Coordinates of C-alpha atoms in Angstrom, one line a residue:
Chain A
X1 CA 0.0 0.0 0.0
X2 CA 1.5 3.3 -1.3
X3 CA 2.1 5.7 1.7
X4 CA 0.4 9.0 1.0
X5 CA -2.5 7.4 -0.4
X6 CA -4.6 7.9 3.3
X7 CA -8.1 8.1 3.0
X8 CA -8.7 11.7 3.7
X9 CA -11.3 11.4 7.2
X10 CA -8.0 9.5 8.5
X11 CA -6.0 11.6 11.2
X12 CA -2.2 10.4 11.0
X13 CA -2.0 8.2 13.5
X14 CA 1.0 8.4 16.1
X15 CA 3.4 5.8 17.3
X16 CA 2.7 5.2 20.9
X17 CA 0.5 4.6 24.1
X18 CA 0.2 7.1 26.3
X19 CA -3.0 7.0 29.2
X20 CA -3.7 9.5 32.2
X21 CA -6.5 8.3 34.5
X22 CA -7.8 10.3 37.7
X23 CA -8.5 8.2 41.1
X24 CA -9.8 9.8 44.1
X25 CA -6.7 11.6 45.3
X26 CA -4.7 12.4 42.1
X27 CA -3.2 11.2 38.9
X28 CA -1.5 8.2 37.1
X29 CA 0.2 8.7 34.5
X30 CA 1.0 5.4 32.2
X31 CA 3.2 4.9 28.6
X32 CA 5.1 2.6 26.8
X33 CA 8.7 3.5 25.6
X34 CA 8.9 2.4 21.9
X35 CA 10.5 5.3 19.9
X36 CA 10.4 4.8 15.8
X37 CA 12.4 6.0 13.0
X38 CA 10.2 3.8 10.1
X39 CA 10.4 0.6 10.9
X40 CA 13.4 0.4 13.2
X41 CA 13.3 1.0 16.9
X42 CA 15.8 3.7 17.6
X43 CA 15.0 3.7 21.0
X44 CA 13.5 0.8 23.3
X45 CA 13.3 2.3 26.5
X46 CA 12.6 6.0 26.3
X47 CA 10.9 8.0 28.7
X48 CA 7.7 9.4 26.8
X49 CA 6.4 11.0 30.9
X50 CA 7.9 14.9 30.7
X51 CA 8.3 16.9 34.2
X52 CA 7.0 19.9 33.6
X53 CA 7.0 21.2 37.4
X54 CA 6.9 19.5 40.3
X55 CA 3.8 18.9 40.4
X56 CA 2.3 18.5 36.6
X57 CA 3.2 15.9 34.3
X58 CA 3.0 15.5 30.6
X59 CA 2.7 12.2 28.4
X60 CA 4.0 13.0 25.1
X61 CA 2.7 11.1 21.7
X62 CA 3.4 11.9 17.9
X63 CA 6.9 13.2 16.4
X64 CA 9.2 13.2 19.1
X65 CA 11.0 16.2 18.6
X66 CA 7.8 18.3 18.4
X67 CA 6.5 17.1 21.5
X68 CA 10.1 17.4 23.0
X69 CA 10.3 21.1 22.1
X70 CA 6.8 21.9 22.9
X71 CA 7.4 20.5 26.2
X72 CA 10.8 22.2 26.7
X73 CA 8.8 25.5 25.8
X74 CA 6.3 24.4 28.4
X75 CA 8.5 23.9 31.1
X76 CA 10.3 27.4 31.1
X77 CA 7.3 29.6 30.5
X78 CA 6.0 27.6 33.7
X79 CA 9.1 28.4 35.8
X80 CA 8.7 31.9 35.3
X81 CA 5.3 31.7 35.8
X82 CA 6.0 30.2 39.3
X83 CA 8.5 32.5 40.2
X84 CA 6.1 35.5 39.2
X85 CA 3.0 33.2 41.0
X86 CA 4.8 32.6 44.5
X87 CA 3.4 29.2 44.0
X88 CA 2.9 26.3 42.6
X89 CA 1.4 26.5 39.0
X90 CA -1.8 24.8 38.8
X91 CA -2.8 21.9 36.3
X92 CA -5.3 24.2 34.3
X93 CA -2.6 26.5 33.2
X94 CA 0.0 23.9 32.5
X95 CA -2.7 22.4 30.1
X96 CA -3.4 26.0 28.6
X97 CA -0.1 26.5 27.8
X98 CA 0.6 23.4 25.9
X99 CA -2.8 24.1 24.5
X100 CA -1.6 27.7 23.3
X101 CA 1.6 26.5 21.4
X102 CA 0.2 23.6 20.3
X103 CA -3.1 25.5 18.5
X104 CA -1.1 28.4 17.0
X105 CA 1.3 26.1 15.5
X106 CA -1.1 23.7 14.4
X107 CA 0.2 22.9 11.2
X108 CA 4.0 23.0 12.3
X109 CA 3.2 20.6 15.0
X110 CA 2.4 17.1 14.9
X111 CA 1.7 15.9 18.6
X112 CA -1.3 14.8 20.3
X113 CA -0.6 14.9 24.5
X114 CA -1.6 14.8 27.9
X115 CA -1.5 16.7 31.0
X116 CA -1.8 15.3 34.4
X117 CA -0.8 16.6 37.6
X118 CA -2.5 17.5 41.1
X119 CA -2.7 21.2 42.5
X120 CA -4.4 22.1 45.9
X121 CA -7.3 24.1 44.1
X122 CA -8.6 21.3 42.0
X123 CA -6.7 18.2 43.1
X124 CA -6.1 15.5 40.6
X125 CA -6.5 16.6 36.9
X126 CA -6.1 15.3 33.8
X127 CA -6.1 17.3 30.2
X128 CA -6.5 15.8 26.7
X129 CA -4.9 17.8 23.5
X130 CA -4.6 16.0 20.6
X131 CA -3.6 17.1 17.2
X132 CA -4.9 20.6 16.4
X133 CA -4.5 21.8 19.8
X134 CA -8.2 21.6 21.3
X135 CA -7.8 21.3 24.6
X136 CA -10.5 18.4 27.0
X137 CA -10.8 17.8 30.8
X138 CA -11.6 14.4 30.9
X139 CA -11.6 11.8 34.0
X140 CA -9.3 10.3 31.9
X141 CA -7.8 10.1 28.7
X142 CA -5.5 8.1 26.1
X143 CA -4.0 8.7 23.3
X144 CA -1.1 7.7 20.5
X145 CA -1.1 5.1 17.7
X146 CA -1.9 2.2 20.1
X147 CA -5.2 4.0 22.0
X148 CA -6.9 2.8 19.4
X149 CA -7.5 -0.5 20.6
X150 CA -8.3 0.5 24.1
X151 CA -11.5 2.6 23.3
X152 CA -13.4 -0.6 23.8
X153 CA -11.3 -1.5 26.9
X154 CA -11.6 1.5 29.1
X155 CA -15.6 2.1 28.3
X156 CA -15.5 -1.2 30.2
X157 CA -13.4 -1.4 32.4
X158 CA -13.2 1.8 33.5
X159 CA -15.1 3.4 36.7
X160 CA -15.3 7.0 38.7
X161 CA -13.4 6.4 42.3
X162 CA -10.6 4.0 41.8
X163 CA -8.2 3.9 44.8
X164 CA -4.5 4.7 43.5
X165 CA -3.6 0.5 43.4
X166 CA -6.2 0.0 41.5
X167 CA -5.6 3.3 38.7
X168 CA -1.8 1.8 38.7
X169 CA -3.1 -1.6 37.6
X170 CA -5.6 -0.4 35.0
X171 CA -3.1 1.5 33.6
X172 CA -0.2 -1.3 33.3
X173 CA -2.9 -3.4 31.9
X174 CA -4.1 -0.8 29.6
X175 CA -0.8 -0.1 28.2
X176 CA 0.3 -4.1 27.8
X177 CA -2.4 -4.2 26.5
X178 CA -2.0 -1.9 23.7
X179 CA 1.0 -2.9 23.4
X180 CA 0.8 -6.4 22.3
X181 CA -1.3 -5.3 19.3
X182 CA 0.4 -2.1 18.3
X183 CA 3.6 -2.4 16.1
X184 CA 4.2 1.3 17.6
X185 CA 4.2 0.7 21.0
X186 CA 6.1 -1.8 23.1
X187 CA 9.2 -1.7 25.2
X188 CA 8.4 -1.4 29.2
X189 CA 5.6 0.4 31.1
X190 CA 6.1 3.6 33.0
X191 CA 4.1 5.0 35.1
X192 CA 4.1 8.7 37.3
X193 CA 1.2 8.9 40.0
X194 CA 1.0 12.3 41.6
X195 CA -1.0 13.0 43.8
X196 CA -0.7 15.8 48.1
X197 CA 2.2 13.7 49.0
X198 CA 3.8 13.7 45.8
X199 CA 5.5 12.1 42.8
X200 CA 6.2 8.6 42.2
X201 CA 7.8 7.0 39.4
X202 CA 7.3 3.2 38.3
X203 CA 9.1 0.7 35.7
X204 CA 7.4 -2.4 34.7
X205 CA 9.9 -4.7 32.2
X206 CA 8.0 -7.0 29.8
X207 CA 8.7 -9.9 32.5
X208 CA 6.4 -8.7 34.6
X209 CA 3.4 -7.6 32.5
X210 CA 0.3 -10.3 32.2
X211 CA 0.2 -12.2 28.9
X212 CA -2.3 -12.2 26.7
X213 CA -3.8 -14.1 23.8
X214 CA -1.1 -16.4 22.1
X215 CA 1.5 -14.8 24.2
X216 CA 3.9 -17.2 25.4
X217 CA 5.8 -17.1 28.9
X218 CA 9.3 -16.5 28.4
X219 CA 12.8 -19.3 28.0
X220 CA 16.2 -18.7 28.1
X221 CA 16.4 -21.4 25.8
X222 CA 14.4 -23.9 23.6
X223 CA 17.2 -26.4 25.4
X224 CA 15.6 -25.6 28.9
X225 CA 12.4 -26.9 27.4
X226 CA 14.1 -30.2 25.9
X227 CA 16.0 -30.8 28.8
X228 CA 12.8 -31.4 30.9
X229 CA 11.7 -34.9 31.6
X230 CA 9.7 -35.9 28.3
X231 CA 6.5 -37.5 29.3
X232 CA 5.9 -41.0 30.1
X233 CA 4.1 -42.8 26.8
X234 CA 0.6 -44.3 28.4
X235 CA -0.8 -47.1 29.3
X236 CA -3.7 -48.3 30.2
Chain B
X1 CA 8.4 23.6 -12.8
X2 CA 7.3 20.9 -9.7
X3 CA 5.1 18.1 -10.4
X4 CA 1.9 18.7 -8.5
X5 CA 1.4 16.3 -5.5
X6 CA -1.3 14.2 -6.0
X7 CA -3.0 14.9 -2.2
X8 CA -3.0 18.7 -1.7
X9 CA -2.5 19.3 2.0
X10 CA -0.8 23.1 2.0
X11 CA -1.0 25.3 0.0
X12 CA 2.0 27.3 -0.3
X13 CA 1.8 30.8 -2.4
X14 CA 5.2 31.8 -3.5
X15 CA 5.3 35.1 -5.7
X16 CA 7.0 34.0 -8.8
X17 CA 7.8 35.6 -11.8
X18 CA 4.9 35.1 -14.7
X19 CA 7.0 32.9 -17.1
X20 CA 7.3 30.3 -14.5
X21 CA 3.8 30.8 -12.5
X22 CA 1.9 27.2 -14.0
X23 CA -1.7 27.5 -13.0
X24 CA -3.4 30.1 -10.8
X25 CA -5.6 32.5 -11.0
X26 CA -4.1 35.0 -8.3
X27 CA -0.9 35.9 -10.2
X28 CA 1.0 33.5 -7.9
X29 CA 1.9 30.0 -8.8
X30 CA 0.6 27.7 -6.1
X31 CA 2.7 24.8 -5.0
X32 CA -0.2 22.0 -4.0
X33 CA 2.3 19.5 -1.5
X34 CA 1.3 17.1 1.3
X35 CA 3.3 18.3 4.3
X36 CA 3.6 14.2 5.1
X37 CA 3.9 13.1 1.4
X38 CA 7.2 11.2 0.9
X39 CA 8.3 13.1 -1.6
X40 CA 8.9 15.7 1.0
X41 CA 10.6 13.6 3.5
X42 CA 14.2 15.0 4.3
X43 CA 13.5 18.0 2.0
X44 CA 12.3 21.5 3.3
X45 CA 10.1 23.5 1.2
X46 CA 12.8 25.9 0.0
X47 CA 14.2 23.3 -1.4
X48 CA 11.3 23.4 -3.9
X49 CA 11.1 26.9 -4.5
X50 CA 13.7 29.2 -6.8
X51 CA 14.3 31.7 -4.9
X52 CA 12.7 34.9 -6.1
X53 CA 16.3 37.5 -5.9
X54 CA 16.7 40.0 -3.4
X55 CA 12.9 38.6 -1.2
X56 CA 13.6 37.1 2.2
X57 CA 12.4 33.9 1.9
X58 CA 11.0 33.8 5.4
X59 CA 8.3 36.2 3.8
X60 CA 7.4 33.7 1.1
X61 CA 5.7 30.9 2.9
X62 CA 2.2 31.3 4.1
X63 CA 0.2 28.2 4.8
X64 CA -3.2 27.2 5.7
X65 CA -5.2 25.3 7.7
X66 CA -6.6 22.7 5.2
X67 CA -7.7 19.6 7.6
X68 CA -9.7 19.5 10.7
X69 CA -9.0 17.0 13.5
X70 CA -11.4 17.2 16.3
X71 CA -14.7 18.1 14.6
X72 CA -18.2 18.3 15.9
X73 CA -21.1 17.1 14.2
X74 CA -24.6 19.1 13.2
X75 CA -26.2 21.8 15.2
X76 CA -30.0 22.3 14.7
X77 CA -31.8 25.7 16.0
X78 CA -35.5 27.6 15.8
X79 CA -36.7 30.8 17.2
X80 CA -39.7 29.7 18.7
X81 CA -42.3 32.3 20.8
X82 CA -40.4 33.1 24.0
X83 CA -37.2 33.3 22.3
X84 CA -34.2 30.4 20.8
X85 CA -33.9 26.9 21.1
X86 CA -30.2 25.3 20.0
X87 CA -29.4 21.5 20.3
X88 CA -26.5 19.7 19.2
X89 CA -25.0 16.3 20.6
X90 CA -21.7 16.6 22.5
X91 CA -19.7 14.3 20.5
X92 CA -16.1 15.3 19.1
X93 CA -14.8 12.9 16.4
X94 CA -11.4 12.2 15.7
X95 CA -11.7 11.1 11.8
X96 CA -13.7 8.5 12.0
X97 CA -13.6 7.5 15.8
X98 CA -16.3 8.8 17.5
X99 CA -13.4 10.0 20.3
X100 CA -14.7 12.7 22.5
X101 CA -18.0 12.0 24.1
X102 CA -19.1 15.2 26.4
X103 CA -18.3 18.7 24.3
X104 CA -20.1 21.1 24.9
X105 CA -20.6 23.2 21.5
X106 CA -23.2 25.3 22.7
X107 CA -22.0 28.4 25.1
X108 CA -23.5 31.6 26.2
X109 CA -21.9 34.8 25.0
X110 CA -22.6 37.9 27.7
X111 CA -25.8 38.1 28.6
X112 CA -28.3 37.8 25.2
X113 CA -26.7 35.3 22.8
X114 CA -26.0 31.9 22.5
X115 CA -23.4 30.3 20.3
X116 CA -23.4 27.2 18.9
X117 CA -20.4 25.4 16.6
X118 CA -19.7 22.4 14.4
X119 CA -15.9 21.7 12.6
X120 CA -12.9 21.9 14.0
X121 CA -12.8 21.9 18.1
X122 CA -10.1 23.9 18.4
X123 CA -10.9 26.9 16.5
X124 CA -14.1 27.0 18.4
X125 CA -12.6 26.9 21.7
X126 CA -10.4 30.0 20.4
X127 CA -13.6 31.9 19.0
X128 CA -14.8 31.7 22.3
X129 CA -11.5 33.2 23.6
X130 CA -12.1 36.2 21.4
X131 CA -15.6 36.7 21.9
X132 CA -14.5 36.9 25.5
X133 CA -11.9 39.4 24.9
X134 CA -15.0 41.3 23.1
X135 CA -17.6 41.2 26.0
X136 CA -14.8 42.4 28.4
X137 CA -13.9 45.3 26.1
X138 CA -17.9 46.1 25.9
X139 CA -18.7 45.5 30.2
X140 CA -15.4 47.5 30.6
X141 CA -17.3 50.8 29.0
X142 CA -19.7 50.3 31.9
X143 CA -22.1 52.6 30.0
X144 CA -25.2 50.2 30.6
X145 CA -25.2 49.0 26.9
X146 CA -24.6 45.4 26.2
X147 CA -23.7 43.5 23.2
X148 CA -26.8 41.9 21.4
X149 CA -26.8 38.7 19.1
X150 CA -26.8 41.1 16.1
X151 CA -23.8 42.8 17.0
X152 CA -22.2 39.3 18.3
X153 CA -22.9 37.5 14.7
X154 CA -21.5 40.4 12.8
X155 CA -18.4 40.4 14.7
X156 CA -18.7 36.7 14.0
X157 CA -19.1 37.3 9.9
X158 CA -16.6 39.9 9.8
X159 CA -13.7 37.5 11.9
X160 CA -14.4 34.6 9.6
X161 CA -14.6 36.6 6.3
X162 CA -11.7 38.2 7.1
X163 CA -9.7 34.6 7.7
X164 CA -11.3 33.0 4.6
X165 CA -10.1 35.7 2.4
X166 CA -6.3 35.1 4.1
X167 CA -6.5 31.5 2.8
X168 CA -6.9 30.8 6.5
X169 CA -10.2 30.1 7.2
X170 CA -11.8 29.0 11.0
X171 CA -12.8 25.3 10.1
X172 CA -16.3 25.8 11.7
X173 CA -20.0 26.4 11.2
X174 CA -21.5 28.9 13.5
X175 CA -24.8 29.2 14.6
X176 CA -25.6 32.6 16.9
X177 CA -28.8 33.2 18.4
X178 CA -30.2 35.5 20.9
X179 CA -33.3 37.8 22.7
X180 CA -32.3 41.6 23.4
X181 CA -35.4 43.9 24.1
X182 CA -37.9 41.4 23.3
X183 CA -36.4 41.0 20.0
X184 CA -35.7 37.8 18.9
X185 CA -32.5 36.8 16.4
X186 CA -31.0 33.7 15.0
X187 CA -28.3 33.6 12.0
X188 CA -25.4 31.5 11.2
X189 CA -21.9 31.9 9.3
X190 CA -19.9 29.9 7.5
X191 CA -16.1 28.8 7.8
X192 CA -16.2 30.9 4.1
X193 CA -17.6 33.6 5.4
X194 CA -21.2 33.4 4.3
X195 CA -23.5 35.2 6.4
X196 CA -27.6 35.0 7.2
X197 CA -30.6 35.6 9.7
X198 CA -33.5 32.7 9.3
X199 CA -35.9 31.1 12.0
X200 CA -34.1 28.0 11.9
X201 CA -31.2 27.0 11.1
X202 CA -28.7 23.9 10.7
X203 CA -25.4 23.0 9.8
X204 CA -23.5 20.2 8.3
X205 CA -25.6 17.0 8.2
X206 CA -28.5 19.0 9.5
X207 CA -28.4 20.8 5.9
X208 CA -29.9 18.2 4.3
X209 CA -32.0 16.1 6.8
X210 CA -33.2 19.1 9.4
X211 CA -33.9 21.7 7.2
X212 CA -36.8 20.0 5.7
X213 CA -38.4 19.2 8.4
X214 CA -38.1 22.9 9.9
X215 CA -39.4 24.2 6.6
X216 CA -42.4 21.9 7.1
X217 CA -43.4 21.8 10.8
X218 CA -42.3 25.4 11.9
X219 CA -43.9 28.0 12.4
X220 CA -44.3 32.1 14.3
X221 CA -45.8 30.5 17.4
X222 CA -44.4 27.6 18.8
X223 CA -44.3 27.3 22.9
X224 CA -41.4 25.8 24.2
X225 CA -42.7 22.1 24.4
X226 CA -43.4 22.0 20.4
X227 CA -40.1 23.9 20.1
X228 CA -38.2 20.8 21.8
X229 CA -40.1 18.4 20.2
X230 CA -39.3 19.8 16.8
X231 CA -35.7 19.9 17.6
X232 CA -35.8 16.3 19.0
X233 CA -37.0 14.8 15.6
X234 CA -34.6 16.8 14.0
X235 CA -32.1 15.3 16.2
X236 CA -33.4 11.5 16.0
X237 CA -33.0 11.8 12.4
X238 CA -29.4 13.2 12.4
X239 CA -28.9 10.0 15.1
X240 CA -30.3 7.6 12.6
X241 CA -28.1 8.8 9.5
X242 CA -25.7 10.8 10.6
X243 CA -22.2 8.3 11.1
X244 CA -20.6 10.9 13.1
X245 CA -23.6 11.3 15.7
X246 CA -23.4 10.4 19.4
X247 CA -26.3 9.9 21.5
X248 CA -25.9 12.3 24.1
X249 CA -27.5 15.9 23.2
X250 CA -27.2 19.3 24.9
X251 CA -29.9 21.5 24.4
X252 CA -30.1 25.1 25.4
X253 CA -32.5 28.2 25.4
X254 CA -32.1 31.9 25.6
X255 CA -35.2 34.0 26.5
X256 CA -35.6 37.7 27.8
X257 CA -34.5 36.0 31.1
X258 CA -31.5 34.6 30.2
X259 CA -30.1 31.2 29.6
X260 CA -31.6 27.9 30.3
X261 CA -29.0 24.6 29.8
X262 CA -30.9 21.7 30.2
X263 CA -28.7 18.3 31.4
X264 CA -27.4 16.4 28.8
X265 CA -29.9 12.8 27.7
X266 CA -30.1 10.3 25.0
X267 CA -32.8 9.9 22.7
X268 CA -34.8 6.4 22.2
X269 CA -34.6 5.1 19.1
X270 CA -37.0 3.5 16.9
X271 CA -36.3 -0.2 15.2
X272 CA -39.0 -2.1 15.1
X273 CA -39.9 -2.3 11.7
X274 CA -40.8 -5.7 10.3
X275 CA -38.6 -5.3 7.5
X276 CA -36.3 -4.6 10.0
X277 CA -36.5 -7.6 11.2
X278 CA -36.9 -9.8 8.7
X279 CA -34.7 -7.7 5.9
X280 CA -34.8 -10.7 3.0
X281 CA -38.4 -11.9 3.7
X282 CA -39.8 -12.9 0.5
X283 CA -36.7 -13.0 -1.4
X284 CA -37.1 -16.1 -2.5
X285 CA -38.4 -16.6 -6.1
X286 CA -38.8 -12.5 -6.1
X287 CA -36.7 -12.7 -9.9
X288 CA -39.8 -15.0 -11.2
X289 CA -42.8 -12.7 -9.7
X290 CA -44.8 -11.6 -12.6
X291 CA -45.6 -7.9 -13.3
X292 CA -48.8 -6.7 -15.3

């Protein structure tokens, strides 16, 4: 299939997962860390979760280097706005900032993101901007190349009032899952749950994500299989 | 001179000299390229243009917006006795996901209108941000006179005029209704710029499966039950055959008294048709039925 020949109602789709989800006390953040160049994987461990300040984080999705700049831009408007502020910058205007740079450079930019972070105004929040820079508060959101087939997923399994444990799960699951059908996505799962006390950061390796449909558990080595007793022929 | 690209995505209006200018009717030539096509992998637009001597080529470029993202869906409206009714559903498609499912695309501007929008999310959300800027300016004169719908939708025609004729348009469909002084206004503008007042009014889908029934079933004096109910067939219908619908619609009303916004709901639908249910009954044979 010739690239270039999209069908024109198609958005470009983005390579990554990237999911924010709200519990009753804050934010979880969740991605994968595939970066591609084509077809090859110029990066299998990259860290798609951006600080912005200490308290607001952003997943990034898309081309990397517009989302690393946009976020870059982000960032340092932010720390002057603190240091003008006295105080922490809330999540709202972390979220209309990205909003701003992404929607006036709309057809520079290809980069679809979202803001999470918890402020003592609002607490936990969590803001959707995709491509074209409109800007969504949502309960929560996902977004890249592998959201696609978690749509179905999260209208199920998701529900208002998680406790943090059980956002953190939803979200590893989310992303492996995503993960195991998206060429764009794979890698390891990392999380960033913010909430009063703080920041947290979390790494999940393949080895410890569930497995799912004609997944097989990992081997060192076919020998390890062979070398198990083979079973005994029956008899009746 | 460069091929034309076969999916036109930006258009790029370089002043060239006449000789070399292939087709366009401005007096520029037009370079039609898809920002993502491959043949512009690695290769920055210069490096498509001759360079017109002694011009700074950063003042050659101009681009425009030529493909929505986040779009909403129709918006159906009726001035109806004690002022305007506006529905719309609060979907926000991504292509051809159905991705966002609570937008609100109706909002209240100062105190007398009421503005709805379909197309591109984004540009709406900004339109709001400049009709804000516009109310402040007009409450900051604090002389006790307040923008009314008309004023609000010619602000509205002139901003999106003004951006169409920059190759630059607002991707949306606005629909801007109102009461000021008992009088009652409702008229809509286009992402091209084309402006009008009518007692009811639709956009995108709701072109061609609202309008007729409004032409049909309105009229000067309906109360506010007959105007919802109007709206709500409208809005069944749009549900029905409308792929980019959601069923969750936002309906609002602006009277002398100000604005009503009723809680979002879903619509029942209606399937039980017995050819519905039994699509290829009778198919059998049908090829040998005789005709007189």
């Amino acid at each position: 299939m010739e690239p270039g020949l999209n069908d024109l109602n198609e958005p470009h789709s983005m390579g990554t997962t990237i999911i924010g989800v709200t519990y009753n006390g804050g934010v979880v953040l969740g991605a994968d860390s595939r970066t591609s160049t084509g077809m090859y994987v110029a990066n299998r461990a990259s860290d798609k979760i951006s600080q912005l300040t200490d308290n607001v984080y952003v997943c990034r999705s898309g081309s990397a280097a517009d989302s690393q700049v946009l976020s870059d831009y982000v960032r340092y408007f932010l720390h002057q706005h603190t240091i003008q502020l006295g105080q922490p910058a809330t999540v709202k205007v972390a979220a209309n900032l990205v909003r701003l740079i992404s929607y006036n450079n709309k057809n520079m930019l290809q980069t679809g993101l979202i803001v999470g972070g918890w402020d003592k105004y609002e607490g936990g929040k969590i803001y959707g901007i995709p491509l074209g820079g409109t800007i969504v508060e949502q309960p929560f959101a996902i977004g890249g190349s592998g959201s696609s087939y978690l749509y179905g997923f999260f209208d199920q399994a998701w529900k208002e009032g998680m406790t943090k444990e059980e956002a953190e799960q939803l979200v590893v699951k989310a992303v492996s899952l995503a993960i195991a059908r998206d060429g764009a996505s794979g890698g390891v799962v990392r999380t960033v749950t913010i909430n009063s006390e703080g920041v947290t950061r979390n790494f999940y390796p393949g080895d410890t994500l569930p497995l799912w449909h004609e997944e097989l558990p990992a081997q060192n080595s076919l020998l390890d299989i062979l070398s198990a007793p083979s079973p005994e022929p029956m008899s009746t | 001179m460069q091929e034309l690209c076969k999916h036109p995505f930006v258009l790029v209006r370089l002043p060239m000299p006449d000789d070399a200018c292939v087709s366009c009717e401005i007096g520029y030539s037009s370079l039609l390229v898809h920002r993502r096509c491959p043949m512009m992998y690695g290769k920055g637009l210069k490096d498509y243009v001759e360079q017109v001597p002694g011009s700074r080529s950063g003042s050659l470029f101009s681009e425009r917006t030529l493909y929505p993202y986040v779009t909403g869906t129709a918006l159906v409206a009726l001035v109806y006795r004690d002022g305007i009714l506006m529905a719309a559903d609060m979907g926000g498609s991504y292509g051809s996901t159905l991705r966002y499912k609570t937008i609100e695309r109706i909002k209240p501007i100062g105190k007398h209108s009421l503005l709805g929008a379909s197309g591109e999310i984004s540009d709406f959300q900004e339109i709001l941000r400049y009709l804000d800027e516009l109310i402040l300016y007009d409450n900051m004169w604090d002389d006790g006179n307040s923008l009314g719908p008309k004023e609000v939708h010619n602000y509205l025609t002139q901003l999106m005029y003004n951006r169409r004729n920059k190759f630059n348009p607002l991707w949306n469909s606005l629909v801007l209704g109102g009461v000021k002084n008992g009088q009652k206004y409702l008229g809509m503008v286009s992402m091209i710029g084309v402006s009008f007042k009518e007692n009811h009014v639709a956009t995108g889908f709701g072109n061609h499966l609202a309008r007729p029934i409004l032409r049909d079933e309105w009229n000067e004096n309906l109360s506010f039950e007959d105007g919802v109910k109007l709206l709500e067939k409208c809005m069944r219908v749009l549900l029905y055959r409308d792929r980019s619908a959601v069923n969750k619609i936002q309906i609002v009303k602006i009277t002398e008294e100000g604005t009503t916004n009723f809680p979002p709901y879903s619509l029942k639908t209606f399937w039980g048709f017995e050819s519905y249910e039994k699509p290829t009954a009778g198919e059998e044979g049908h090829h040998l039925k005789m005709t007189n």
